[in-house]
Coordinates of C-alpha atoms and ligand atoms in Angstrom, one line a residue:
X9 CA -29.2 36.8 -66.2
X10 CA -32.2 35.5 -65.9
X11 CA -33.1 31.3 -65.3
X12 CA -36.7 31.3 -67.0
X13 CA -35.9 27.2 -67.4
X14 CA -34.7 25.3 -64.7
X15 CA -33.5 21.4 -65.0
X16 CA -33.3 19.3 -61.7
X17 CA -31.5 16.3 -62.0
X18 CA -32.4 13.4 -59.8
X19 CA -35.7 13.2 -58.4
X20 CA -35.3 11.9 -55.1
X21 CA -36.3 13.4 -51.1
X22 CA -34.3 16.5 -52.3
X23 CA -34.3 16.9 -56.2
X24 CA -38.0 16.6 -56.2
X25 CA -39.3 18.7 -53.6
X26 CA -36.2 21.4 -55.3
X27 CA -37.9 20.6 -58.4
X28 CA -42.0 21.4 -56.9
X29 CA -40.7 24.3 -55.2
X30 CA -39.2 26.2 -58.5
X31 CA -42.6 25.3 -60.6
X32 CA -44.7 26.5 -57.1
X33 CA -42.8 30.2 -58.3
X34 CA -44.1 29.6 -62.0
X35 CA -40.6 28.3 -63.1
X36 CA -40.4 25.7 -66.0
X37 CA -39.3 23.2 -64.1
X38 CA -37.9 20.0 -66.3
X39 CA -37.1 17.1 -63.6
X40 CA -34.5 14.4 -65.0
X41 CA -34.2 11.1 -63.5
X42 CA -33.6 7.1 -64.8
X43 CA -35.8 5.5 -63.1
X44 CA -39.0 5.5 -65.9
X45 CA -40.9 4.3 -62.5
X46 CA -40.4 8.1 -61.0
X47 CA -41.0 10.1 -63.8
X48 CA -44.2 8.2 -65.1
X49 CA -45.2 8.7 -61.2
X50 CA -44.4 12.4 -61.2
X51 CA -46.1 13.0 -64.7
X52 CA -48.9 11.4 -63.0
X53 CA -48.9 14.0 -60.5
X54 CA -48.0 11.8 -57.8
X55 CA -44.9 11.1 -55.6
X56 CA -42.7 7.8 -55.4
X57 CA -41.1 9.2 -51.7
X58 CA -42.7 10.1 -48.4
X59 CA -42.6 13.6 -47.5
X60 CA -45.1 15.4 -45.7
X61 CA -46.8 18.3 -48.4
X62 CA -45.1 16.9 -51.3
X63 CA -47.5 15.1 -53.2
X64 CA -50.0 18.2 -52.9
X65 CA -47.4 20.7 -54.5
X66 CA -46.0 18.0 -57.3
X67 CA -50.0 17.2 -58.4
X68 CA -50.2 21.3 -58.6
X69 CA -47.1 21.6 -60.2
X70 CA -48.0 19.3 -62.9
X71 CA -51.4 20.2 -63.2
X72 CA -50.2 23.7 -64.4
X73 CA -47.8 22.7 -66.5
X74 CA -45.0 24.2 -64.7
X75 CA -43.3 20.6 -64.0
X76 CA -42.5 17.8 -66.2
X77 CA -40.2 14.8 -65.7
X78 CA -38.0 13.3 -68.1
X79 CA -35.6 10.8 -68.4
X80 CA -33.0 12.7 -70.5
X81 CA -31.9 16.1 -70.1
X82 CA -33.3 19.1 -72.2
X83 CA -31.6 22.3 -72.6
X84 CA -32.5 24.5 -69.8
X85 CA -31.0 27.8 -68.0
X86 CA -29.6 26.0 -65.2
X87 CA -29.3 22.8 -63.9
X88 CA -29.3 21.3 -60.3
X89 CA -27.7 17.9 -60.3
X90 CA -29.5 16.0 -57.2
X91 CA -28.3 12.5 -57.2
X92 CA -26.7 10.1 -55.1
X93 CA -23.0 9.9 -53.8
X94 CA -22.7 6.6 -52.5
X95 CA -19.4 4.1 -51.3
X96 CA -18.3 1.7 -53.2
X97 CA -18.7 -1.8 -51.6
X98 CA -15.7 -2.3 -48.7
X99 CA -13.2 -4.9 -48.3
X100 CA -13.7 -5.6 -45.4
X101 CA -15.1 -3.8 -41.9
X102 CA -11.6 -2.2 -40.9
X103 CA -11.5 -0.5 -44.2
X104 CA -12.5 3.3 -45.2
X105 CA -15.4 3.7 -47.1
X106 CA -14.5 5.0 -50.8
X107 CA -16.7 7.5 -52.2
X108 CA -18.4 6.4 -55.6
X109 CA -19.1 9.6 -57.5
X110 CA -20.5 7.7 -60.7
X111 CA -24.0 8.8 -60.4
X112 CA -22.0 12.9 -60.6
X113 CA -20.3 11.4 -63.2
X114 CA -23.6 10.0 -65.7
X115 CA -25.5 13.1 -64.9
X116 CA -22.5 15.4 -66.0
X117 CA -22.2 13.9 -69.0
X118 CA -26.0 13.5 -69.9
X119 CA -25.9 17.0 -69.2
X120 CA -23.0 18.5 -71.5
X121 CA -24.7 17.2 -74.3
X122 CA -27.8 20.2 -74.1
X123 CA -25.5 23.0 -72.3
X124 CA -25.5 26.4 -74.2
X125 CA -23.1 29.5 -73.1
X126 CA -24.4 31.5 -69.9
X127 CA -26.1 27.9 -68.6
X128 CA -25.4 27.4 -64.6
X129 CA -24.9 23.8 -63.1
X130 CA -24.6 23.3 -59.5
X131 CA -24.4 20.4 -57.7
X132 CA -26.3 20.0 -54.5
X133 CA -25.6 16.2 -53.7
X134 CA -23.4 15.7 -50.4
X135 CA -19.7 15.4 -51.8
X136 CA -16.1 14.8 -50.9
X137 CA -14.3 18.2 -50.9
X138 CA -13.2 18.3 -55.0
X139 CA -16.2 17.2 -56.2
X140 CA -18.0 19.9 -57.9
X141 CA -14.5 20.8 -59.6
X142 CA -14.2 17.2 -60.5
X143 CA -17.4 17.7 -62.1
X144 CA -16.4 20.8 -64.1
X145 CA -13.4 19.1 -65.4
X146 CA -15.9 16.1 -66.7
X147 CA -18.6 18.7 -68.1
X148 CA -15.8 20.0 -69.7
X149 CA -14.3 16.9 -71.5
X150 CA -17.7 16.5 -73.5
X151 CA -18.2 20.0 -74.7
X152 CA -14.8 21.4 -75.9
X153 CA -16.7 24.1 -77.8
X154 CA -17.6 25.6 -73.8
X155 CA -15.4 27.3 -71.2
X156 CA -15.4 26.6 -67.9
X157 CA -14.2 27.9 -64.7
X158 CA -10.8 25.9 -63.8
X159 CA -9.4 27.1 -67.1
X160 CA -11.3 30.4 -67.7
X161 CA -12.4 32.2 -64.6
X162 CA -15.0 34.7 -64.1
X163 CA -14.7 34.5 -68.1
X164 CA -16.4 31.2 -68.7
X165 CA -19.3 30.3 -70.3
X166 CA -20.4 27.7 -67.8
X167 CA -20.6 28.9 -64.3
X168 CA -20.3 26.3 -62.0
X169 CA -21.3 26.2 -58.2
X170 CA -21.7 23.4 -55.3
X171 CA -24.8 24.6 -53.0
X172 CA -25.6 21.9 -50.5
X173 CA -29.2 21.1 -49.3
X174 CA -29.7 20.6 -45.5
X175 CA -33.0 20.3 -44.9
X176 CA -34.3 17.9 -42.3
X177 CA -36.5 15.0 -43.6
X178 CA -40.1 15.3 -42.6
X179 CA -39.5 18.9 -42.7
X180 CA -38.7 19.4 -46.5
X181 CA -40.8 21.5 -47.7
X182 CA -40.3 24.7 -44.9
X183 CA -37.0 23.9 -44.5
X184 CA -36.1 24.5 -48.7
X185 CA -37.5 28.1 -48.2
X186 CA -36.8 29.1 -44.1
X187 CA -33.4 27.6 -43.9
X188 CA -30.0 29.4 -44.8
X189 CA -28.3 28.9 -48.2
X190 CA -24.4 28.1 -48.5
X191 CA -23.1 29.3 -52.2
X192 CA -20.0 27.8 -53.3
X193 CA -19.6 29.2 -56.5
X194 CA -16.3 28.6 -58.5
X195 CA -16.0 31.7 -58.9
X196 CA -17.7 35.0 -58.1
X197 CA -20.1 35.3 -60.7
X198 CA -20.9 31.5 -60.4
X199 CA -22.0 32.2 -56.9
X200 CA -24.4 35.6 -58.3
X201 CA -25.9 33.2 -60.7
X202 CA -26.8 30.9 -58.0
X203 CA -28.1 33.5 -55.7
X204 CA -30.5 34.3 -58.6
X205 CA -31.7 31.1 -59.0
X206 CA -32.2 30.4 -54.8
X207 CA -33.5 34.0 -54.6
X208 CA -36.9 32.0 -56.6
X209 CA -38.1 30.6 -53.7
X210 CA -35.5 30.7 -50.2
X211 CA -36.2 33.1 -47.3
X212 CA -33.1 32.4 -45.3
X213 CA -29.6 34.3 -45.9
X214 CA -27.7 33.1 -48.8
X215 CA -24.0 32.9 -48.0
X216 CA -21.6 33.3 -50.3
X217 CA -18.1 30.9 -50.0
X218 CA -16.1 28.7 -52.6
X219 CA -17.1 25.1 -53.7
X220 CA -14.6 23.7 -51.6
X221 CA -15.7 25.4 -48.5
X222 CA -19.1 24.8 -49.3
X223 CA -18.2 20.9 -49.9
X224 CA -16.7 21.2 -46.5
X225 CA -19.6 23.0 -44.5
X226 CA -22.2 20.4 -45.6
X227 CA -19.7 17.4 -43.9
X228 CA -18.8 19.3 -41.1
X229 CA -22.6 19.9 -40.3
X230 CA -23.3 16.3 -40.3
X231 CA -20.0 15.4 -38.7
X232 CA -20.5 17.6 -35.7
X233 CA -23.6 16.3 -35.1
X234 CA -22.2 12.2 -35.2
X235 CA -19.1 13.4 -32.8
X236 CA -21.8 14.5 -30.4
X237 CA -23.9 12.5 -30.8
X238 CA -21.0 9.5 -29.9
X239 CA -20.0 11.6 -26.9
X240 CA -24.2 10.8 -25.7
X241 CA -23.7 7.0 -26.6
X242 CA -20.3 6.9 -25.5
X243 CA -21.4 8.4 -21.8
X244 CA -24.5 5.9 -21.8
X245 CA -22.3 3.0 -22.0
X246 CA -19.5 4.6 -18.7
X247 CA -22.8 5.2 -16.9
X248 CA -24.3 1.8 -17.6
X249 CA -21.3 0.4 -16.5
X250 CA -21.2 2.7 -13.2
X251 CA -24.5 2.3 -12.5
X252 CA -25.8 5.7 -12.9
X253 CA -28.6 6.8 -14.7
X254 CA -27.2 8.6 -18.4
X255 CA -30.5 10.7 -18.7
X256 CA -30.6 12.5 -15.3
X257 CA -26.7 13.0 -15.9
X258 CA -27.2 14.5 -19.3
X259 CA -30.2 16.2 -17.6
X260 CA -27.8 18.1 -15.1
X261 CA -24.6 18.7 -17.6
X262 CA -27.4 20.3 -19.6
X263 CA -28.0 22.7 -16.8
X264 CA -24.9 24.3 -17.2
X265 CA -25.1 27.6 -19.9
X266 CA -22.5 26.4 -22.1
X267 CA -23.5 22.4 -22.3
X268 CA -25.7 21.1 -24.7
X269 CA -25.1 17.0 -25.1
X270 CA -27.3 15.4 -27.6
X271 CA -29.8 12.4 -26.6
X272 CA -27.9 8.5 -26.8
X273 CA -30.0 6.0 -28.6
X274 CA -29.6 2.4 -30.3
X275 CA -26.9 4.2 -32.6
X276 CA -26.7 6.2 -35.3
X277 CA -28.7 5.8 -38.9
X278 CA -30.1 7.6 -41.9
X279 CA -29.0 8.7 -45.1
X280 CA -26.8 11.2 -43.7
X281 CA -25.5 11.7 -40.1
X282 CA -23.8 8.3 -40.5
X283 CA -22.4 8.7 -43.5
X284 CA -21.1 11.9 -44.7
X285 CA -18.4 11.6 -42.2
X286 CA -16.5 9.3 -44.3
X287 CA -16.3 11.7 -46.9
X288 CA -13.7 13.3 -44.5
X289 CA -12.4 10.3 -43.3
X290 CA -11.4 9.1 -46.6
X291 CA -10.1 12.6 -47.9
X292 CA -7.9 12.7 -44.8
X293 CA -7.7 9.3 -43.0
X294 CA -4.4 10.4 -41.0
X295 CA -6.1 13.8 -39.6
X296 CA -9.6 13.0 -39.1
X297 CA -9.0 10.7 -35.6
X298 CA -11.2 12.3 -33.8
X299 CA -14.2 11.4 -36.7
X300 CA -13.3 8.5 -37.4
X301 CA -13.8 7.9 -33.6
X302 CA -17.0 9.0 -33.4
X303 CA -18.3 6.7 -36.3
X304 CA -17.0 3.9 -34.5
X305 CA -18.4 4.5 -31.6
X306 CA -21.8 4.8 -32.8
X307 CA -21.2 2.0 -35.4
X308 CA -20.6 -0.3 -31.9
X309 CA -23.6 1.2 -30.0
X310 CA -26.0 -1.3 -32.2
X311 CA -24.0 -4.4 -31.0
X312 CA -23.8 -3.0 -27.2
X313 CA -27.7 -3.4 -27.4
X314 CA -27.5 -6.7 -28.7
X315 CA -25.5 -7.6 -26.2
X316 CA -27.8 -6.2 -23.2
X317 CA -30.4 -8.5 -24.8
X318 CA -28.7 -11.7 -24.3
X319 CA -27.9 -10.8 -21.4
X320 CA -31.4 -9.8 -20.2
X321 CA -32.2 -13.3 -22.1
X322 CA -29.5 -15.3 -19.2
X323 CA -31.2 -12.9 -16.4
X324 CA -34.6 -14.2 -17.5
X325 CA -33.9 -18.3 -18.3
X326 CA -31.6 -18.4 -14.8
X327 CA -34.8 -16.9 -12.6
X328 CA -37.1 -19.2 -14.7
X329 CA -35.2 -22.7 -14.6
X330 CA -38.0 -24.9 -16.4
X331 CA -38.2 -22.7 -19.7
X332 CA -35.5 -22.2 -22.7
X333 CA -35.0 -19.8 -25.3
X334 CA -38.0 -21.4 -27.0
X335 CA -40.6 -19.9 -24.2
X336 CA -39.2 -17.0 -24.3
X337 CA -40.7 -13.5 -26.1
X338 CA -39.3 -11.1 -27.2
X339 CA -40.9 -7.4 -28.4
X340 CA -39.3 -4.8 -30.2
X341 CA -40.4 -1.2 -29.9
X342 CA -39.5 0.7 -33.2
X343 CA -38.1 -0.2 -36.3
X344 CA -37.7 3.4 -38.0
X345 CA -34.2 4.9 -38.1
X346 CA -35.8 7.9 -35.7
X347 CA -38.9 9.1 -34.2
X348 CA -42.5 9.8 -35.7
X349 CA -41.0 9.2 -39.2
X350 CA -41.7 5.5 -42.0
X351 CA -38.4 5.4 -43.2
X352 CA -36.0 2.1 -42.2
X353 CA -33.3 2.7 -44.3
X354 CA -30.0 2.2 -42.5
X355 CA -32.0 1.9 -39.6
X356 CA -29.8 0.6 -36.1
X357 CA -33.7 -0.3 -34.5
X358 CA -34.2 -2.4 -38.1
X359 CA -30.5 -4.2 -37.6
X360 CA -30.4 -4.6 -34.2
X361 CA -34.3 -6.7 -34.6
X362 CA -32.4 -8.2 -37.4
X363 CA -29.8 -9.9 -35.7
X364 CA -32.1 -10.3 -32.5
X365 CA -34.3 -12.5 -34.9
X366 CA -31.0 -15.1 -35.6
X367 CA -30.8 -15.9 -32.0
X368 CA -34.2 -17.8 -32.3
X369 CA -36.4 -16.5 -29.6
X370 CA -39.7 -18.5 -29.2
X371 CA -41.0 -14.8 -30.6
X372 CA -39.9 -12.0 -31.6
X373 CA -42.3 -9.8 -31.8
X374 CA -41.5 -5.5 -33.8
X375 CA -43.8 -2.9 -33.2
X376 CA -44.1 0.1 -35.6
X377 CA -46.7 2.8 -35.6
X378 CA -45.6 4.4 -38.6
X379 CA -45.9 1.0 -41.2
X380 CA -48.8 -0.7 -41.8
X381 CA -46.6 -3.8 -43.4
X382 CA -43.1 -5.3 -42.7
X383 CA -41.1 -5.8 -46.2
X384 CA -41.5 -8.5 -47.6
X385 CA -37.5 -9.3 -46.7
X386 CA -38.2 -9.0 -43.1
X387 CA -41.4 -10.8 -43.5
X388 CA -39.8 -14.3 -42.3
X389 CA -37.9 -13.4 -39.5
X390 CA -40.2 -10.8 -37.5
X391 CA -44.3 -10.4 -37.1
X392 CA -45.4 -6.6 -36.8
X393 CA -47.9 -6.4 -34.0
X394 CA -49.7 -3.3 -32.1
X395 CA -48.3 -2.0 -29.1
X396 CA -51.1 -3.9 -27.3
X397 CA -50.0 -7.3 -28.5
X398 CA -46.3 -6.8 -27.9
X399 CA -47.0 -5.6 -24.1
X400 CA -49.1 -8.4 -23.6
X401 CA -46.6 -11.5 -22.7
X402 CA -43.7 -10.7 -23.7
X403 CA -40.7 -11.5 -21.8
X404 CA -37.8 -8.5 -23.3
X405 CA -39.4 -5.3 -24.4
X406 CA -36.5 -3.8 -26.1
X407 CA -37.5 0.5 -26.8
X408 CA -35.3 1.0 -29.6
X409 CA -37.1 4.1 -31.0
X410 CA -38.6 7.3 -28.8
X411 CA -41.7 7.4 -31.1
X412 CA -44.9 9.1 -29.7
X413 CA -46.5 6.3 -29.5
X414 CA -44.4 4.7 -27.4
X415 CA -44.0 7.4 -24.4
X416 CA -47.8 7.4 -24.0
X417 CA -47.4 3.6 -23.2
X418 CA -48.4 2.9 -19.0
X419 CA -45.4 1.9 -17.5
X420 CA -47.0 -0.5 -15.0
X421 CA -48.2 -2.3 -17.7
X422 CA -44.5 -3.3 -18.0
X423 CA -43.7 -4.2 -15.1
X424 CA -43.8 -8.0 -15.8
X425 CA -40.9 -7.4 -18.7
X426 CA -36.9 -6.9 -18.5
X427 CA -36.8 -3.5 -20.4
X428 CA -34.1 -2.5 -22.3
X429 CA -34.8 1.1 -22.9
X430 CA -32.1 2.9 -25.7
X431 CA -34.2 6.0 -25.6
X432 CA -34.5 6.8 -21.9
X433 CA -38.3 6.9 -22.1
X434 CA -39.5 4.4 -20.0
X435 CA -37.2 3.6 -17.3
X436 CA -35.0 6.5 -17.1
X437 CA -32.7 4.5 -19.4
X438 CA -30.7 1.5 -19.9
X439 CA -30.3 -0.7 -17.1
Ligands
SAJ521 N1 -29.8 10.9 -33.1 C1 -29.4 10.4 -31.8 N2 -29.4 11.4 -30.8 C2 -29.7 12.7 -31.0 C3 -30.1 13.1 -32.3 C4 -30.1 12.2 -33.3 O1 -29.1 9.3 -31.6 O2 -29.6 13.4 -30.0 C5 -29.9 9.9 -34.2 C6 -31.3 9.7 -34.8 O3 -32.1 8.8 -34.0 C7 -30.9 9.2 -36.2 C8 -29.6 9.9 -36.5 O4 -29.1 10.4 -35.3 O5 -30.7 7.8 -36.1 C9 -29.8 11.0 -37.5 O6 -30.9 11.8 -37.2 P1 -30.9 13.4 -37.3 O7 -32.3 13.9 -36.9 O8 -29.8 13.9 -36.4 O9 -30.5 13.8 -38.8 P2 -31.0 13.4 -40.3 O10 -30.1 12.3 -40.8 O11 -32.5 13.1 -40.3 O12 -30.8 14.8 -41.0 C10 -29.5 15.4 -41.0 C11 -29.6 16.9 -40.6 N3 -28.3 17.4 -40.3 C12 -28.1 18.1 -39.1 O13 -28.9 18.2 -38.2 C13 -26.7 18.6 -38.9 C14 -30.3 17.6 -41.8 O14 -30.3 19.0 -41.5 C15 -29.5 17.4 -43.0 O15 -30.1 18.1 -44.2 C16 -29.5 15.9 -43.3 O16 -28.9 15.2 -42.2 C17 -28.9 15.7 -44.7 O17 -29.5 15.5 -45.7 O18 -27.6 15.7 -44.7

């Protein structure tokens, strides 16, 4: 076998960094994606995402010729399908999320039309368990002409794998080649084909397993980490209420050689952590009690701070008896969905400043390093300030996000605020 061509489907924080990292090896790399606004960006030899290295490697790539972007498929040797697996919307909160696979779907079927015997498609996007089978079975409704695995084994003329990424945003680019490679071929030579194609440019082990399994893997990564991470928010709440502090506790438990608790915070967020979950939860709503837990105990942490802030907001208007909510200032410190990163998608430090700006504090003031403008969305409701500014008079200085900024900040500069601190930087922790 040999993959001379190499078709990455979906240009986003994983397809194109995939994509820059086959063309870095001198593979002819042809992206896919529908947004004309990406691949006019990319053929450009710029980048439409943030990701540290990136835009250096995509401007070489496509300076020599190794990567272009399109926004229909072209036949190639193998193709990696890199786009999103959403939920639909819910009914309402109490429901479970319901994955919405349409996005597999489109790109499976933009796809059949330019598959040729011996091609190799693997999907890397994060996936309920069934998935890349799912997508086999749709690959294989357009082209009757091909065989596929589900009907024809190790036989086929389409081999067909699911290999999920995990790399670490921020970290993209060494983490594609250092970390360790799950296979899930659907069959044998499905996963041998794969190897071949990884073997371009990842260092790490390449592990070979079924699709299922390797559906599976990716979820219970990401799963493990939300169940502990709950058990850190879930102790920070018991030792709020019994007045000990949750950061010398975890401190101490960590002592111990077999304990390792993770950090609380203001909850959970990201594109991943707090979402992949559900893909579990919705396969198997009856067994998964102990994940479904988890979620909602990090899906509560957001509104716990919320609540401290009120109440910080009573502490503050019954010691000061002449002043209302009007006088009063609020800062918050962090907007990002975690530390020393831009990115405020599903962010809990964005939502909880969200909701803190409906209760019509004289000011609310947000503090992040990493922006250098609010969206224009959150434009009304908040005023980005430097850390200077917020310190200076305000009232509540709510630490929503452990960025480096933030723990070189003088504590006794401070002292006049209430501090709510979700990160356990400045006061030990939430008080
Ligand atoms: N968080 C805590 N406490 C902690 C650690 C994290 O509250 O002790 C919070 C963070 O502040 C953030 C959220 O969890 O809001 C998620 O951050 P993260 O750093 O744990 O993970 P992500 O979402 O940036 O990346 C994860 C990684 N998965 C694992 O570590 C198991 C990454 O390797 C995956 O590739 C990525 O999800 C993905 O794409 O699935």
């Amino acid at each position: 076998m040999s993959f001379n061509t190499i078709s990455v489907v979906g240009l986003g924080y994983i397809g194109l960094p995939t994509a820059a990292m086959f063309a870095s090896k001198e593979k002819k790399v042809i992206g896919v994606d529908v947004n004309q606004h990406a691949v006019d960006t990319i053929n450009a030899g710029k980048i439409h995402i943030v990701e540290p290295e990136l835009d250096v490697m995509v401007k070489r790539a496509v300076d020599e010729g190794f990567l272009r972007a399109t926004t229909s498929p072209e036949p190639a040797d193998a193709f990696l399908i890199a786009v999103p697996t959403p939920f639909l919307p819910i009914k309402d909160q109490d429901s479970i999320p319901k994955p919405d696979l349409s996005y597999i779907k489109s790109a499976a079927k933009a796809v059949a039309k330019v598959l040729k015997k011996g091609d190799l498609v693997i999907l890397e996007s994060t996936s309920p368990v069934g998935a890349t089978e799912q997508m086999s079975t749709w690959l294989a409704e357009e082209r009757s002409d091909l065989s596929f695995p589900q009907t024809h084994g190790e036989d086929s003329d389409i081999r067909i794998a699911h290999c999920p990424e995990r790399v670490l945003p921020g970290h993209v680019v060494r983490e594609l080649v250092e970390n360790d490679r799950v296979i899930g071929g659907m069959t044998n030579k499905c996963s041998e084909a794969s190897i071949e194609v990884y073997r371009t440019f990842v260092e790490g082990d390449c592990v070979v397993t079924n699709a299922r399994t390797a559906e599976m893997a990716k979820l219970t990564e990401n799963s493990s980490r939300d169940v502990s991470i709950a058990f850190a928010n879930e102790l920070s709440i018991i030792c709020d209420k019994l007045d000990i502090d949750v950061w010398e506790l975890i401190n101490l438990a960590n002592l111990h050689p077999r304990v390792n608790i993770l950090q609380p915070g203001p909850g959970v967020g990201g594109h991943c952590i707090a979402v992949d979950p559900w893909f579990i939860i919705f396969k198997t709503p009856d067994e998964s009690r102990l994940i479904h837990t988890a979620r909602q105990v990090n899906d509560h942490k957001p509104h716990w701070v919320i609540e401290k802030v009120k109440l910080a907001l009573a502490d503050f208007l019954s010691k000061n008896q002449n002043k209302t909510i009007k006088d009063v200032t609020v800062a918050c410190f962090g907007l990002a969905f975690k530390p020393n990163i831009d990115d405020l998608r599903e962010s809990p430090a964005l939502n909880i400043t969200k909701a803190l700006a409906t209760l019509n504090f004289g000011n609310l003031l947000a503090v992040e390093p990493n922006i250098v403008d609010l969206p224009d969305s959150l434009k009304n409701d908040i005023e980005l300030v430097s850390i200077d500014s917020a310190i200076d008079g305000s009232d509540i200085c709510v630490l929503l996000v452990d960025h480096a900024e933030f723990k070189l900040i003088d504590k006794a500069m401070l002292n006049n605020a209430i501090i709510i601190d979700t990160k356990g930087i400045w006061c030990g922790g939430v008080k």
